[in-house]
Amino acid sequence: MPKNLQATTTLHNGVKMPWLGLGVFLVEDGQEVIDSVKAAIKNGYKSIDTAAIYKNEEGVGQGIRESGIAREDLFVTSKLWNGDQGYESTLAACETSLKKLGLDYLDLYLIHWPVPSQGKYKDTWRALEELYKDGKVKAIGVSNFKEHHLEELIKDAEVVPMVNQVEFHPNLSQKELHEYCKKKGIQLEAWSPLKQGQLLDDPTLIKIAEKHGKTTAQVIIRWDLQSEVVTIPKSTKAHRIIANADVFDFELTAEDMDAINALNKDERIGPDPDEFKKV
Ligand SMILES: NC(=O)C1=CN([C@@H]2O[C@H](COP(=O)(O)OP(=O)(O)OC[C@H]3O[C@@H](n4cnc5c(N)ncnc54)[C@H](OP(=O)(O)O)[C@@H]3O)[C@@H](O)[C@H]2O)C=CC1
Ligand SMILES: O=C1CO[C@H](CO)[C@@H](O)[C@@H]1O
């Protein structure tokens, strides 16, 4: 079990990825994202998850620089947006993200969605493999890929994705996908781990939280970790950024884990990846 905020999982290429990071979706570019990133890093976070579509990479970069942390101590993820899929456009989009962030490499670069209607993600993957070989990105992966998308990608791939970042919370525990990813050596990562705040009043979670003297958010984040899923809760409030990482001093029992697993309803708050066609 991860012992602290610096604890990492080792991806199949040997790269170490923190189990817990900060998400910055819907965090405004400029002061809001700068302050969130600085609050996280100041309080021990080593991992930041952004994306080209969040339109806050410049602020993320500024927050990183102002925090004074050494680049090698930080793990930065960005994602390729759907409209940039394709070989050449992916190479260009990665360059743009790096420039906005003010970094010369990313720790992890993900294909944001499989975009089934375009069917381009294999060309996109070749570009990610190229970026990986060139050292522009230390690890490559996907997001919102179901098993059939991964099967299709892996068929012709030289490099198996290191990470699959998907919607994951107690109402969507992705059991089969998680098993499949484990078999392939792909680390599962949770987006919207707190179901964007919609699970915090759940009576089962409240009961478990009270027993441990923790909040429901902390119980969910701990459940991610004990499920061996990397997690990136988002907050712009320093006190919540700190609280969301205060999850290393208690342990959910097997009974707690079972009770949380039983909350699964296969219920998404985001789009079904087979239907998402936005570019
Ligand atoms: N790959 C993909 O397709 C996607 C990736 N993501 C990534 O995952 C990250 C996390 O997901 P996200 O959708 O942001 O949602 P989360 O499940 O992390 O929930 C964030 C919401 O919960 C609130 N919150 C956070 N901590 C607490 C707390 N301790 N107590 C009460 N409320 C809290 C936040 O409010 P406040 O800020 O006011 O504290 C915010 O409204 C994103 O930021 C992004 O990086 C997200 C969606 C899709
Ligand atoms: O990460 C995400 C949040 O923003 C995007 C839309 O604006 C989503 O599509 C995506 O999954």
mmCIF file of C-alpha atoms and ligand atoms in Angstrom:
data_model
loop_
_atom_site.group_PDB
_atom_site.id
_atom_site.type_symbol
_atom_site.label_atom_id
_atom_site.label_comp_id
_atom_site.label_asym_id
_atom_site.label_seq_id
_atom_site.Cartn_x
_atom_site.Cartn_y
_atom_site.Cartn_z
ATOM 1 C CA MET A 1 0.000 0.000 0.000
ATOM 2 C CA PRO A 2 1.230 3.527 -0.768
ATOM 3 C CA LYS A 3 2.570 5.014 2.472
ATOM 4 C CA ASN A 4 2.551 8.713 1.610
ATOM 5 C CA LEU A 5 1.924 11.310 -1.080
ATOM 6 C CA GLN A 6 5.285 10.590 -2.647
ATOM 7 C CA ALA A 7 4.510 6.883 -3.149
ATOM 8 C CA THR A 8 4.526 5.685 -6.737
ATOM 9 C CA THR A 9 3.345 2.828 -8.901
ATOM 10 C CA THR A 10 5.876 1.510 -11.394
ATOM 11 C CA LEU A 11 4.533 1.561 -14.947
ATOM 12 C CA HIS A 12 5.425 -1.330 -17.253
ATOM 13 C CA ASN A 13 8.343 0.632 -18.741
ATOM 14 C CA GLY A 14 9.820 1.298 -15.275
ATOM 15 C CA VAL A 15 8.613 4.909 -14.977
ATOM 16 C CA LYS A 16 7.370 5.769 -11.501
ATOM 17 C CA MET A 17 3.982 7.472 -11.311
ATOM 18 C CA PRO A 18 2.539 8.947 -8.089
ATOM 19 C CA TRP A 19 -0.580 7.174 -6.838
ATOM 20 C CA LEU A 20 -2.240 10.490 -6.010
ATOM 21 C CA GLY A 21 -2.204 13.723 -7.982
ATOM 22 C CA LEU A 22 -4.132 16.936 -8.566
ATOM 23 C CA GLY A 23 -6.704 17.228 -11.370
ATOM 24 C CA VAL A 24 -7.270 20.653 -12.925
ATOM 25 C CA PHE A 25 -10.317 20.233 -15.172
ATOM 26 C CA LEU A 26 -12.527 23.365 -14.977
ATOM 27 C CA VAL A 27 -9.810 25.293 -13.169
ATOM 28 C CA GLU A 28 -9.422 28.650 -14.836
ATOM 29 C CA ASP A 29 -6.142 29.512 -16.545
ATOM 30 C CA GLY A 30 -4.280 32.301 -14.748
ATOM 31 C CA GLN A 31 -4.359 32.870 -11.005
ATOM 32 C CA GLU A 32 -6.840 30.107 -10.149
ATOM 33 C CA VAL A 33 -4.805 27.294 -11.675
ATOM 34 C CA ILE A 34 -1.489 28.848 -10.611
ATOM 35 C CA ASP A 35 -2.682 28.938 -6.989
ATOM 36 C CA SER A 36 -4.118 25.393 -7.097
ATOM 37 C CA VAL A 37 -0.902 23.920 -8.508
ATOM 38 C CA LYS A 38 1.238 25.836 -6.004
ATOM 39 C CA ALA A 39 -0.970 24.790 -3.071
ATOM 40 C CA ALA A 40 -0.724 21.164 -4.145
ATOM 41 C CA ILE A 41 3.049 21.157 -4.650
ATOM 42 C CA LYS A 42 3.654 23.080 -1.415
ATOM 43 C CA ASN A 43 1.708 20.374 0.404
ATOM 44 C CA GLY A 44 3.597 17.465 -1.077
ATOM 45 C CA TYR A 45 1.764 16.631 -4.331
ATOM 46 C CA LYS A 46 4.109 15.435 -7.075
ATOM 47 C CA SER A 47 1.618 14.885 -9.868
ATOM 48 C CA ILE A 48 -0.571 17.262 -11.894
ATOM 49 C CA ASP A 49 -3.129 16.145 -14.489
ATOM 50 C CA THR A 50 -4.051 18.623 -17.232
ATOM 51 C CA ALA A 51 -5.070 18.428 -20.889
ATOM 52 C CA ALA A 52 -4.944 20.639 -23.969
ATOM 53 C CA ILE A 53 -8.758 20.961 -23.832
ATOM 54 C CA TYR A 54 -8.655 22.318 -20.245
ATOM 55 C CA LYS A 55 -6.995 25.423 -21.703
ATOM 56 C CA ASN A 56 -4.932 25.971 -18.574
ATOM 57 C CA GLU A 57 -1.556 24.474 -19.491
ATOM 58 C CA GLU A 58 0.106 27.917 -19.383
ATOM 59 C CA GLY A 59 -1.076 28.520 -15.834
ATOM 60 C CA VAL A 60 -0.108 24.990 -14.811
ATOM 61 C CA GLY A 61 3.402 25.683 -16.126
ATOM 62 C CA GLN A 62 3.581 28.973 -14.272
ATOM 63 C CA GLY A 63 2.385 27.330 -11.050
ATOM 64 C CA ILE A 64 5.078 24.676 -11.408
ATOM 65 C CA ARG A 65 7.806 27.275 -11.967
ATOM 66 C CA GLU A 66 6.635 29.463 -9.089
ATOM 67 C CA SER A 67 6.532 26.454 -6.763
ATOM 68 C CA GLY A 68 10.293 26.065 -7.212
ATOM 69 C CA ILE A 69 10.099 22.260 -7.350
ATOM 70 C CA ALA A 70 12.801 20.499 -9.368
ATOM 71 C CA ARG A 71 11.420 19.236 -12.674
ATOM 72 C CA GLU A 72 12.585 15.683 -12.022
ATOM 73 C CA ASP A 73 10.572 15.587 -8.791
ATOM 74 C CA LEU A 74 7.322 16.279 -10.600
ATOM 75 C CA PHE A 75 5.039 14.105 -12.741
ATOM 76 C CA VAL A 76 3.104 16.086 -15.356
ATOM 77 C CA THR A 77 0.354 14.557 -17.487
ATOM 78 C CA SER A 78 -1.299 16.169 -20.489
ATOM 79 C CA LYS A 79 -3.697 14.822 -23.100
ATOM 80 C CA LEU A 80 -4.122 15.044 -26.826
ATOM 81 C CA TRP A 81 -7.497 16.486 -27.782
ATOM 82 C CA ASN A 82 -9.757 14.681 -30.256
ATOM 83 C CA GLY A 83 -9.483 17.237 -33.054
ATOM 84 C CA ASP A 84 -5.693 16.811 -33.056
ATOM 85 C CA GLN A 85 -5.739 13.058 -33.685
ATOM 86 C CA GLY A 86 -3.626 11.853 -36.633
ATOM 87 C CA TYR A 87 0.134 11.363 -36.955
ATOM 88 C CA GLU A 88 1.479 14.841 -37.849
ATOM 89 C CA SER A 89 -1.179 16.719 -35.898
ATOM 90 C CA THR A 90 -0.351 14.726 -32.756
ATOM 91 C CA LEU A 91 3.339 15.602 -33.000
ATOM 92 C CA ALA A 92 2.407 19.278 -33.418
ATOM 93 C CA ALA A 93 -0.135 19.197 -30.561
ATOM 94 C CA CYS A 94 2.418 17.716 -28.175
ATOM 95 C CA GLU A 95 4.877 20.472 -29.100
ATOM 96 C CA THR A 96 2.160 23.067 -28.377
ATOM 97 C CA SER A 97 1.374 21.528 -24.979
ATOM 98 C CA LEU A 98 5.067 21.456 -24.060
ATOM 99 C CA LYS A 99 5.480 25.079 -25.124
ATOM 100 C CA LYS A 100 2.430 26.208 -23.122
ATOM 101 C CA LEU A 101 3.606 24.301 -20.060
ATOM 102 C CA GLY A 102 7.157 25.607 -20.540
ATOM 103 C CA LEU A 103 8.508 22.067 -20.211
ATOM 104 C CA ASP A 104 10.850 20.081 -22.420
ATOM 105 C CA TYR A 105 9.191 16.757 -21.656
ATOM 106 C CA LEU A 106 5.939 15.352 -20.298
ATOM 107 C CA ASP A 107 5.894 12.476 -17.839
ATOM 108 C CA LEU A 108 2.737 11.072 -19.386
ATOM 109 C CA TYR A 109 0.851 11.871 -22.585
ATOM 110 C CA LEU A 110 -2.579 10.372 -23.158
ATOM 111 C CA ILE A 111 -4.961 10.063 -26.106
ATOM 112 C CA HIS A 112 -7.936 11.788 -24.495
ATOM 113 C CA TRP A 113 -10.726 9.751 -26.174
ATOM 114 C CA PRO A 114 -10.823 6.879 -28.644
ATOM 115 C CA VAL A 115 -13.062 8.970 -30.972
ATOM 116 C CA PRO A 116 -14.597 5.910 -32.658
ATOM 117 C CA SER A 117 -16.105 7.867 -35.550
ATOM 118 C CA GLN A 118 -12.705 9.015 -36.747
ATOM 119 C CA GLY A 119 -10.876 5.725 -36.319
ATOM 120 C CA LYS A 120 -7.605 7.682 -36.273
ATOM 121 C CA TYR A 121 -6.255 6.606 -32.971
ATOM 122 C CA LYS A 122 -3.836 4.068 -34.472
ATOM 123 C CA ASP A 123 -2.004 6.841 -36.417
ATOM 124 C CA THR A 124 -2.156 8.897 -33.271
ATOM 125 C CA TRP A 125 -0.619 6.042 -31.297
ATOM 126 C CA ARG A 126 2.282 5.777 -33.807
ATOM 127 C CA ALA A 127 2.973 9.456 -33.097
ATOM 128 C CA LEU A 128 2.881 8.852 -29.348
ATOM 129 C CA GLU A 129 5.343 5.958 -29.811
ATOM 130 C CA GLU A 130 7.592 8.354 -31.738
ATOM 131 C CA LEU A 131 7.374 10.997 -28.995
ATOM 132 C CA TYR A 132 8.180 8.295 -26.444
ATOM 133 C CA LYS A 133 11.247 7.081 -28.365
ATOM 134 C CA ASP A 134 12.438 10.689 -28.739
ATOM 135 C CA GLY A 135 12.171 11.243 -24.982
ATOM 136 C CA LYS A 136 9.617 14.048 -25.348
ATOM 137 C CA VAL A 137 7.269 11.987 -23.188
ATOM 138 C CA LYS A 138 8.434 9.511 -20.562
ATOM 139 C CA ALA A 139 5.310 7.371 -20.727
ATOM 140 C CA ILE A 140 2.351 7.093 -23.096
ATOM 141 C CA GLY A 141 -1.190 5.987 -22.534
ATOM 142 C CA VAL A 142 -4.829 6.406 -23.323
ATOM 143 C CA SER A 143 -7.952 7.718 -21.680
ATOM 144 C CA ASN A 144 -11.551 6.553 -21.925
ATOM 145 C CA PHE A 145 -10.550 3.371 -23.754
ATOM 146 C CA LYS A 146 -12.753 0.333 -23.316
ATOM 147 C CA GLU A 147 -11.381 -3.174 -23.705
ATOM 148 C CA HIS A 148 -12.288 -3.326 -27.415
ATOM 149 C CA HIS A 149 -10.477 -0.021 -28.103
ATOM 150 C CA LEU A 150 -7.387 -1.319 -26.316
ATOM 151 C CA GLU A 151 -7.508 -4.645 -28.177
ATOM 152 C CA GLU A 152 -7.691 -2.778 -31.491
ATOM 153 C CA LEU A 153 -4.816 -0.459 -30.536
ATOM 154 C CA ILE A 154 -2.529 -3.144 -29.140
ATOM 155 C CA LYS A 155 -2.927 -5.314 -32.285
ATOM 156 C CA ASP A 156 -0.571 -3.055 -34.274
ATOM 157 C CA ALA A 157 1.238 -1.279 -31.446
ATOM 158 C CA GLU A 158 4.950 -1.489 -30.692
ATOM 159 C CA VAL A 159 4.388 -0.117 -27.203
ATOM 160 C CA VAL A 160 1.505 -1.246 -25.010
ATOM 161 C CA PRO A 161 -0.124 1.786 -23.310
ATOM 162 C CA MET A 162 1.226 2.285 -19.808
ATOM 163 C CA VAL A 163 -1.916 3.925 -18.419
ATOM 164 C CA ASN A 164 -5.660 4.026 -19.097
ATOM 165 C CA GLN A 165 -7.376 6.981 -17.398
ATOM 166 C CA VAL A 166 -11.118 6.390 -17.133
ATOM 167 C CA GLU A 167 -14.149 7.532 -15.191
ATOM 168 C CA PHE A 168 -13.937 5.610 -11.923
ATOM 169 C CA HIS A 169 -15.756 6.082 -8.619
ATOM 170 C CA PRO A 170 -17.869 3.933 -6.290
ATOM 171 C CA ASN A 171 -20.849 4.092 -8.699
ATOM 172 C CA LEU A 172 -18.643 3.054 -11.658
ATOM 173 C CA SER A 173 -15.974 0.658 -10.475
ATOM 174 C CA GLN A 174 -15.056 -0.727 -13.917
ATOM 175 C CA LYS A 175 -14.338 -4.233 -12.595
ATOM 176 C CA GLU A 176 -13.930 -6.014 -15.956
ATOM 177 C CA LEU A 177 -11.893 -3.212 -17.530
ATOM 178 C CA HIS A 178 -9.658 -3.096 -14.467
ATOM 179 C CA GLU A 179 -9.057 -6.876 -14.640
ATOM 180 C CA TYR A 180 -8.268 -6.612 -18.353
ATOM 181 C CA CYS A 181 -5.832 -3.713 -17.797
ATOM 182 C CA LYS A 182 -4.093 -5.610 -14.991
ATOM 183 C CA LYS A 183 -3.572 -8.591 -17.319
ATOM 184 C CA LYS A 184 -1.996 -6.312 -19.934
ATOM 185 C CA GLY A 185 0.173 -4.419 -17.426
ATOM 186 C CA ILE A 186 -1.789 -1.190 -17.970
ATOM 187 C CA GLN A 187 -2.181 1.015 -14.879
ATOM 188 C CA LEU A 188 -5.774 2.168 -14.349
ATOM 189 C CA GLU A 189 -6.219 5.816 -13.344
ATOM 190 C CA ALA A 190 -9.465 7.333 -11.991
ATOM 191 C CA TRP A 191 -10.988 10.506 -13.372
ATOM 192 C CA SER A 192 -13.801 12.203 -11.451
ATOM 193 C CA PRO A 193 -12.909 9.965 -8.484
ATOM 194 C CA LEU A 194 -15.311 11.976 -6.293
ATOM 195 C CA LYS A 195 -18.030 11.791 -8.966
ATOM 196 C CA GLN A 196 -17.586 15.573 -9.027
ATOM 197 C CA GLY A 197 -18.859 15.848 -5.461
ATOM 198 C CA GLN A 198 -22.033 13.802 -6.051
ATOM 199 C CA LEU A 199 -21.115 10.929 -3.715
ATOM 200 C CA LEU A 200 -20.120 12.843 -0.633
ATOM 201 C CA ASP A 201 -23.521 12.413 1.078
ATOM 202 C CA ASP A 202 -23.812 8.703 0.409
ATOM 203 C CA PRO A 203 -24.993 6.999 3.653
ATOM 204 C CA THR A 204 -22.677 3.967 3.263
ATOM 205 C CA LEU A 205 -19.682 6.250 2.776
ATOM 206 C CA ILE A 206 -20.758 8.485 5.675
ATOM 207 C CA LYS A 207 -20.918 5.460 7.986
ATOM 208 C CA ILE A 208 -17.467 4.245 6.973
ATOM 209 C CA ALA A 209 -16.052 7.774 7.207
ATOM 210 C CA GLU A 210 -17.436 8.272 10.735
ATOM 211 C CA LYS A 211 -15.955 4.955 11.865
ATOM 212 C CA HIS A 212 -12.477 6.042 10.721
ATOM 213 C CA GLY A 213 -12.791 9.701 11.739
ATOM 214 C CA LYS A 214 -12.359 10.728 8.090
ATOM 215 C CA THR A 215 -14.453 12.537 5.452
ATOM 216 C CA THR A 216 -16.331 10.717 2.695
ATOM 217 C CA ALA A 217 -13.935 12.245 0.132
ATOM 218 C CA GLN A 218 -10.990 10.747 2.031
ATOM 219 C CA VAL A 219 -12.711 7.357 2.180
ATOM 220 C CA ILE A 220 -13.257 7.376 -1.594
ATOM 221 C CA ILE A 221 -9.659 8.395 -2.300
ATOM 222 C CA ARG A 222 -8.400 5.695 0.053
ATOM 223 C CA TRP A 223 -10.670 3.166 -1.703
ATOM 224 C CA ASP A 224 -9.003 4.137 -5.014
ATOM 225 C CA LEU A 225 -5.563 3.498 -3.547
ATOM 226 C CA GLN A 226 -6.504 0.199 -1.923
ATOM 227 C CA SER A 227 -8.041 -0.815 -5.279
ATOM 228 C CA GLU A 228 -4.622 -0.072 -6.878
ATOM 229 C CA VAL A 229 -6.034 2.735 -8.994
ATOM 230 C CA VAL A 230 -4.136 6.005 -9.465
ATOM 231 C CA THR A 231 -6.347 8.937 -8.482
ATOM 232 C CA ILE A 232 -6.427 12.664 -9.298
ATOM 233 C CA PRO A 233 -9.130 14.474 -7.290
ATOM 234 C CA LYS A 234 -9.605 18.110 -8.282
ATOM 235 C CA SER A 235 -10.012 21.020 -5.943
ATOM 236 C CA THR A 236 -9.207 24.707 -6.126
ATOM 237 C CA LYS A 237 -9.471 25.088 -2.338
ATOM 238 C CA ALA A 238 -6.175 24.728 -0.476
ATOM 239 C CA HIS A 239 -7.843 23.131 2.565
ATOM 240 C CA ARG A 240 -9.455 20.448 0.374
ATOM 241 C CA ILE A 241 -6.271 19.887 -1.635
ATOM 242 C CA ILE A 242 -4.568 19.182 1.694
ATOM 243 C CA ALA A 243 -7.433 17.062 3.081
ATOM 244 C CA ASN A 244 -7.704 14.961 -0.096
ATOM 245 C CA ALA A 245 -4.114 13.862 0.411
ATOM 246 C CA ASP A 246 -4.536 13.088 4.106
ATOM 247 C CA VAL A 247 -5.386 9.463 3.406
ATOM 248 C CA PHE A 248 -2.261 7.615 4.478
ATOM 249 C CA ASP A 249 -3.021 7.200 8.190
ATOM 250 C CA PHE A 250 -5.926 4.776 8.037
ATOM 251 C CA GLU A 251 -6.883 1.583 6.297
ATOM 252 C CA LEU A 252 -10.249 0.431 4.988
ATOM 253 C CA THR A 253 -11.080 -3.087 6.149
ATOM 254 C CA ALA A 254 -12.033 -5.843 3.721
ATOM 255 C CA GLU A 255 -15.598 -5.297 4.884
ATOM 256 C CA ASP A 256 -15.404 -1.545 4.121
ATOM 257 C CA MET A 257 -13.980 -2.320 0.668
ATOM 258 C CA ASP A 258 -16.811 -4.778 -0.023
ATOM 259 C CA ALA A 259 -19.425 -2.242 1.091
ATOM 260 C CA ILE A 260 -17.952 0.429 -1.217
ATOM 261 C CA ASN A 261 -17.627 -2.034 -4.101
ATOM 262 C CA ALA A 262 -21.317 -2.827 -3.644
ATOM 263 C CA LEU A 263 -22.157 0.812 -4.494
ATOM 264 C CA ASN A 264 -21.342 0.095 -8.136
ATOM 265 C CA LYS A 265 -24.234 0.869 -10.492
ATOM 266 C CA ASP A 266 -22.249 1.104 -13.735
ATOM 267 C CA GLU A 267 -23.384 4.723 -13.685
ATOM 268 C CA ARG A 268 -21.441 7.321 -15.649
ATOM 269 C CA ILE A 269 -21.503 11.086 -15.210
ATOM 270 C CA GLY A 270 -19.409 11.544 -18.364
ATOM 271 C CA PRO A 271 -20.100 10.311 -21.880
ATOM 272 C CA ASP A 272 -19.920 6.680 -22.932
ATOM 273 C CA PRO A 273 -16.625 6.417 -24.866
ATOM 274 C CA ASP A 274 -18.397 4.543 -27.670
ATOM 275 C CA GLU A 275 -20.661 7.518 -28.240
ATOM 276 C CA PHE A 276 -18.396 10.500 -27.628
ATOM 277 C CA LYS A 277 -17.595 12.173 -30.939
ATOM 278 C CA LYS A 278 -16.808 15.745 -29.897
ATOM 279 C CA VAL A 279 -13.896 17.358 -31.743
HETATM 280 N N1 LIG B 1 -9.641 11.916 -19.064
HETATM 281 C C1 LIG B 1 -10.834 12.455 -18.985
HETATM 282 O O1 LIG B 1 -11.670 12.334 -19.883
HETATM 283 C C2 LIG B 1 -11.195 13.239 -17.782
HETATM 284 C C3 LIG B 1 -10.225 13.556 -16.873
HETATM 285 N N2 LIG B 1 -10.525 14.265 -15.737
HETATM 286 C C4 LIG B 1 -9.431 14.541 -14.784
HETATM 287 O O2 LIG B 1 -9.796 14.044 -13.496
HETATM 288 C C5 LIG B 1 -9.732 15.110 -12.550
HETATM 289 C C6 LIG B 1 -10.724 14.902 -11.428
HETATM 290 O O3 LIG B 1 -12.031 14.831 -11.920
HETATM 291 P P1 LIG B 1 -13.119 16.019 -11.779
HETATM 292 O O4 LIG B 1 -14.070 15.859 -12.894
HETATM 293 O O5 LIG B 1 -12.426 17.296 -11.649
HETATM 294 O O6 LIG B 1 -13.941 15.661 -10.485
HETATM 295 P P2 LIG B 1 -13.643 15.152 -8.986
HETATM 296 O O7 LIG B 1 -14.373 13.880 -8.822
HETATM 297 O O8 LIG B 1 -12.209 15.248 -8.655
HETATM 298 O O9 LIG B 1 -14.460 16.232 -8.148
HETATM 299 C C7 LIG B 1 -14.136 17.585 -8.162
HETATM 300 C C8 LIG B 1 -15.275 18.348 -7.468
HETATM 301 O O10 LIG B 1 -15.342 17.953 -6.101
HETATM 302 C C9 LIG B 1 -15.123 19.084 -5.252
HETATM 303 N N3 LIG B 1 -14.255 18.592 -4.167
HETATM 304 C C10 LIG B 1 -12.967 18.202 -4.239
HETATM 305 N N4 LIG B 1 -12.517 17.788 -3.046
HETATM 306 C C11 LIG B 1 -13.538 17.918 -2.176
HETATM 307 C C12 LIG B 1 -13.671 17.660 -0.804
HETATM 308 N N5 LIG B 1 -12.666 17.191 -0.077
HETATM 309 N N6 LIG B 1 -14.877 17.927 -0.219
HETATM 310 C C13 LIG B 1 -15.909 18.405 -0.945
HETATM 311 N N7 LIG B 1 -15.832 18.670 -2.258
HETATM 312 C C14 LIG B 1 -14.651 18.428 -2.890
HETATM 313 C C15 LIG B 1 -14.467 20.128 -6.127
HETATM 314 O O11 LIG B 1 -14.825 21.433 -5.728
HETATM 315 P P3 LIG B 1 -13.740 22.557 -5.323
HETATM 316 O O12 LIG B 1 -12.783 22.714 -6.450
HETATM 317 O O13 LIG B 1 -14.611 23.756 -5.090
HETATM 318 O O14 LIG B 1 -13.088 22.062 -4.045
HETATM 319 C C16 LIG B 1 -15.085 19.825 -7.487
HETATM 320 O O15 LIG B 1 -16.363 20.425 -7.586
HETATM 321 C C17 LIG B 1 -10.008 16.347 -13.415
HETATM 322 O O16 LIG B 1 -9.719 17.550 -12.744
HETATM 323 C C18 LIG B 1 -9.161 16.038 -14.615
HETATM 324 O O17 LIG B 1 -7.801 16.301 -14.338
HETATM 325 C C19 LIG B 1 -11.811 14.637 -15.476
HETATM 326 C C20 LIG B 1 -12.819 14.382 -16.368
HETATM 327 C C21 LIG B 1 -12.592 13.656 -17.595
HETATM 328 O O1 LIG B 2 -11.288 15.545 -19.470
HETATM 329 C C1 LIG B 2 -12.356 15.953 -19.873
HETATM 330 C C2 LIG B 2 -13.027 17.146 -19.397
HETATM 331 O O2 LIG B 2 -13.189 18.053 -20.454
HETATM 332 C C3 LIG B 2 -13.667 17.561 -21.687
HETATM 333 C C4 LIG B 2 -14.709 18.409 -22.322
HETATM 334 O O3 LIG B 2 -14.487 19.762 -22.197
HETATM 335 C C5 LIG B 2 -14.119 16.155 -21.545
HETATM 336 O O4 LIG B 2 -14.551 15.642 -22.752
HETATM 337 C C6 LIG B 2 -12.971 15.363 -21.058
HETATM 338 O O5 LIG B 2 -13.241 14.043 -20.833
#
